């Protein structure tokens, strides 16, 4: 699937989020992430949305994925250490 489709679906997810439809937002963001799994922005948005919905474990997993995708190896070692 095309990254442009991911961008369009991402826009729809952001509309859902502005409307306060957290579950629809997460479902759409996961769909977007499946289309373009190398984009760290999508994982980061999943994290933000999950935190807003008090889904903290899910938010942490997504944030770690975003950091892993968007950083150099040295930066990941610092950010991801426990």
JSON list of C-alpha atoms in Angstrom, two decimals:
[
{"chain": "A", "resi": 1, "resn": "UNK", "atom": "CA", "xyz": [0.00, 0.00, 0.00]},
{"chain": "A", "resi": 2, "resn": "UNK", "atom": "CA", "xyz": [1.09, 3.53, -0.73]},
{"chain": "A", "resi": 3, "resn": "UNK", "atom": "CA", "xyz": [2.50, 5.93, 1.88]},
{"chain": "A", "resi": 4, "resn": "UNK", "atom": "CA", "xyz": [0.06, 8.53, 0.51]},
{"chain": "A", "resi": 5, "resn": "UNK", "atom": "CA", "xyz": [-2.76, 6.26, 1.69]},
{"chain": "A", "resi": 6, "resn": "UNK", "atom": "CA", "xyz": [-1.11, 6.25, 5.11]},
{"chain": "A", "resi": 7, "resn": "UNK", "atom": "CA", "xyz": [-1.08, 10.06, 5.11]},
{"chain": "A", "resi": 8, "resn": "UNK", "atom": "CA", "xyz": [-4.78, 10.21, 4.21]},
{"chain": "A", "resi": 9, "resn": "UNK", "atom": "CA", "xyz": [-5.72, 7.70, 6.92]},
{"chain": "A", "resi": 10, "resn": "UNK", "atom": "CA", "xyz": [-3.51, 9.60, 9.38]},
{"chain": "A", "resi": 11, "resn": "UNK", "atom": "CA", "xyz": [-5.55, 12.74, 8.69]},
{"chain": "A", "resi": 12, "resn": "UNK", "atom": "CA", "xyz": [-8.73, 10.81, 9.41]},
{"chain": "A", "resi": 13, "resn": "UNK", "atom": "CA", "xyz": [-7.24, 9.55, 12.68]},
{"chain": "A", "resi": 14, "resn": "UNK", "atom": "CA", "xyz": [-6.45, 13.11, 13.75]},
{"chain": "A", "resi": 15, "resn": "UNK", "atom": "CA", "xyz": [-10.06, 14.13, 13.05]},
{"chain": "A", "resi": 16, "resn": "UNK", "atom": "CA", "xyz": [-11.25, 11.24, 15.24]},
{"chain": "A", "resi": 17, "resn": "UNK", "atom": "CA", "xyz": [-8.89, 12.36, 17.98]},
{"chain": "A", "resi": 18, "resn": "UNK", "atom": "CA", "xyz": [-10.06, 15.98, 17.86]},
{"chain": "A", "resi": 19, "resn": "UNK", "atom": "CA", "xyz": [-13.60, 14.66, 18.21]},
{"chain": "A", "resi": 20, "resn": "UNK", "atom": "CA", "xyz": [-12.60, 12.66, 21.27]},
{"chain": "A", "resi": 21, "resn": "UNK", "atom": "CA", "xyz": [-13.14, 9.27, 19.61]},
{"chain": "A", "resi": 22, "resn": "UNK", "atom": "CA", "xyz": [-10.13, 7.56, 21.18]},
{"chain": "A", "resi": 23, "resn": "UNK", "atom": "CA", "xyz": [-10.85, 3.97, 20.12]},
{"chain": "A", "resi": 24, "resn": "UNK", "atom": "CA", "xyz": [-11.46, 4.95, 16.49]},
{"chain": "A", "resi": 25, "resn": "UNK", "atom": "CA", "xyz": [-8.29, 7.01, 16.58]},
{"chain": "A", "resi": 26, "resn": "UNK", "atom": "CA", "xyz": [-6.20, 4.11, 17.83]},
{"chain": "A", "resi": 27, "resn": "UNK", "atom": "CA", "xyz": [-7.73, 1.68, 15.34]},
{"chain": "A", "resi": 28, "resn": "UNK", "atom": "CA", "xyz": [-7.00, 4.04, 12.46]},
{"chain": "A", "resi": 29, "resn": "UNK", "atom": "CA", "xyz": [-3.47, 4.80, 13.68]},
{"chain": "A", "resi": 30, "resn": "UNK", "atom": "CA", "xyz": [-2.68, 1.09, 13.91]},
{"chain": "A", "resi": 31, "resn": "UNK", "atom": "CA", "xyz": [-3.95, 0.73, 10.34]},
{"chain": "A", "resi": 32, "resn": "UNK", "atom": "CA", "xyz": [-1.70, 3.63, 9.28]},
{"chain": "A", "resi": 33, "resn": "UNK", "atom": "CA", "xyz": [1.27, 2.05, 11.03]},
{"chain": "A", "resi": 34, "resn": "UNK", "atom": "CA", "xyz": [0.68, -1.23, 9.17]},
{"chain": "A", "resi": 35, "resn": "UNK", "atom": "CA", "xyz": [0.76, 0.70, 5.87]},
{"chain": "A", "resi": 36, "resn": "UNK", "atom": "CA", "xyz": [3.99, 2.58, 6.73]},
{"chain": "A", "resi": 37, "resn": "UNK", "atom": "CA", "xyz": [5.71, 0.79, 9.62]},
{"chain": "A", "resi": 38, "resn": "UNK", "atom": "CA", "xyz": [9.00, 2.68, 9.26]},
{"chain": "A", "resi": 39, "resn": "UNK", "atom": "CA", "xyz": [7.47, 6.07, 10.14]},
{"chain": "A", "resi": 40, "resn": "UNK", "atom": "CA", "xyz": [8.16, 6.87, 13.83]},
{"chain": "A", "resi": 41, "resn": "UNK", "atom": "CA", "xyz": [5.54, 9.64, 13.86]},
{"chain": "A", "resi": 42, "resn": "UNK", "atom": "CA", "xyz": [2.74, 7.10, 13.66]},
{"chain": "A", "resi": 43, "resn": "UNK", "atom": "CA", "xyz": [4.01, 5.12, 16.65]},
{"chain": "A", "resi": 44, "resn": "UNK", "atom": "CA", "xyz": [4.43, 8.36, 18.58]},
{"chain": "A", "resi": 45, "resn": "UNK", "atom": "CA", "xyz": [0.84, 9.38, 17.84]},
{"chain": "A", "resi": 46, "resn": "UNK", "atom": "CA", "xyz": [-0.35, 5.97, 18.99]},
{"chain": "A", "resi": 47, "resn": "UNK", "atom": "CA", "xyz": [1.50, 6.60, 22.23]},
{"chain": "A", "resi": 48, "resn": "UNK", "atom": "CA", "xyz": [-0.05, 10.05, 22.74]},
{"chain": "A", "resi": 49, "resn": "UNK", "atom": "CA", "xyz": [-3.52, 8.75, 22.00]},
{"chain": "A", "resi": 50, "resn": "UNK", "atom": "CA", "xyz": [-3.13, 5.71, 24.23]},
{"chain": "A", "resi": 51, "resn": "UNK", "atom": "CA", "xyz": [-1.98, 7.93, 27.11]},
{"chain": "A", "resi": 52, "resn": "UNK", "atom": "CA", "xyz": [-5.01, 10.17, 26.59]},
{"chain": "A", "resi": 53, "resn": "UNK", "atom": "CA", "xyz": [-7.17, 7.10, 26.94]},
{"chain": "A", "resi": 54, "resn": "UNK", "atom": "CA", "xyz": [-5.24, 5.98, 30.04]},
{"chain": "A", "resi": 55, "resn": "UNK", "atom": "CA", "xyz": [-3.88, 2.95, 28.23]},
{"chain": "A", "resi": 56, "resn": "UNK", "atom": "CA", "xyz": [-0.43, 3.40, 29.72]},
{"chain": "A", "resi": 57, "resn": "UNK", "atom": "CA", "xyz": [1.11, 0.01, 28.94]},
{"chain": "A", "resi": 58, "resn": "UNK", "atom": "CA", "xyz": [0.05, 0.33, 25.31]},
{"chain": "A", "resi": 59, "resn": "UNK", "atom": "CA", "xyz": [1.42, 3.89, 25.24]},
{"chain": "A", "resi": 60, "resn": "UNK", "atom": "CA", "xyz": [4.80, 2.75, 26.55]},
{"chain": "A", "resi": 61, "resn": "UNK", "atom": "CA", "xyz": [5.11, 0.03, 23.92]},
{"chain": "A", "resi": 62, "resn": "UNK", "atom": "CA", "xyz": [4.28, 2.48, 21.14]},
{"chain": "A", "resi": 63, "resn": "UNK", "atom": "CA", "xyz": [6.65, 5.13, 22.48]},
{"chain": "A", "resi": 64, "resn": "UNK", "atom": "CA", "xyz": [9.51, 2.64, 22.67]},
{"chain": "A", "resi": 65, "resn": "UNK", "atom": "CA", "xyz": [8.74, 1.66, 19.07]},
{"chain": "A", "resi": 66, "resn": "UNK", "atom": "CA", "xyz": [8.78, 5.33, 18.00]},
{"chain": "A", "resi": 67, "resn": "UNK", "atom": "CA", "xyz": [12.10, 5.94, 19.71]},
{"chain": "A", "resi": 68, "resn": "UNK", "atom": "CA", "xyz": [13.60, 2.81, 18.18]},
{"chain": "A", "resi": 69, "resn": "UNK", "atom": "CA", "xyz": [12.51, 3.89, 14.70]},
{"chain": "A", "resi": 70, "resn": "UNK", "atom": "CA", "xyz": [13.50, 7.51, 14.94]},
{"chain": "A", "resi": 71, "resn": "UNK", "atom": "CA", "xyz": [16.89, 7.55, 16.64]},
{"chain": "A", "resi": 72, "resn": "UNK", "atom": "CA", "xyz": [20.46, 6.59, 16.01]},
{"chain": "A", "resi": 73, "resn": "UNK", "atom": "CA", "xyz": [21.74, 3.52, 17.83]},
{"chain": "A", "resi": 74, "resn": "UNK", "atom": "CA", "xyz": [23.54, 5.66, 20.43]},
{"chain": "A", "resi": 75, "resn": "UNK", "atom": "CA", "xyz": [20.42, 7.69, 21.15]},
{"chain": "A", "resi": 76, "resn": "UNK", "atom": "CA", "xyz": [18.29, 4.55, 21.46]},
{"chain": "A", "resi": 77, "resn": "UNK", "atom": "CA", "xyz": [20.70, 3.15, 24.04]},
{"chain": "A", "resi": 78, "resn": "UNK", "atom": "CA", "xyz": [20.25, 6.25, 26.21]},
{"chain": "A", "resi": 79, "resn": "UNK", "atom": "CA", "xyz": [16.50, 6.71, 25.76]},
{"chain": "A", "resi": 80, "resn": "UNK", "atom": "CA", "xyz": [15.48, 3.07, 26.11]},
{"chain": "A", "resi": 81, "resn": "UNK", "atom": "CA", "xyz": [17.59, 2.03, 29.08]},
{"chain": "A", "resi": 82, "resn": "UNK", "atom": "CA", "xyz": [15.59, 1.26, 32.20]}
]
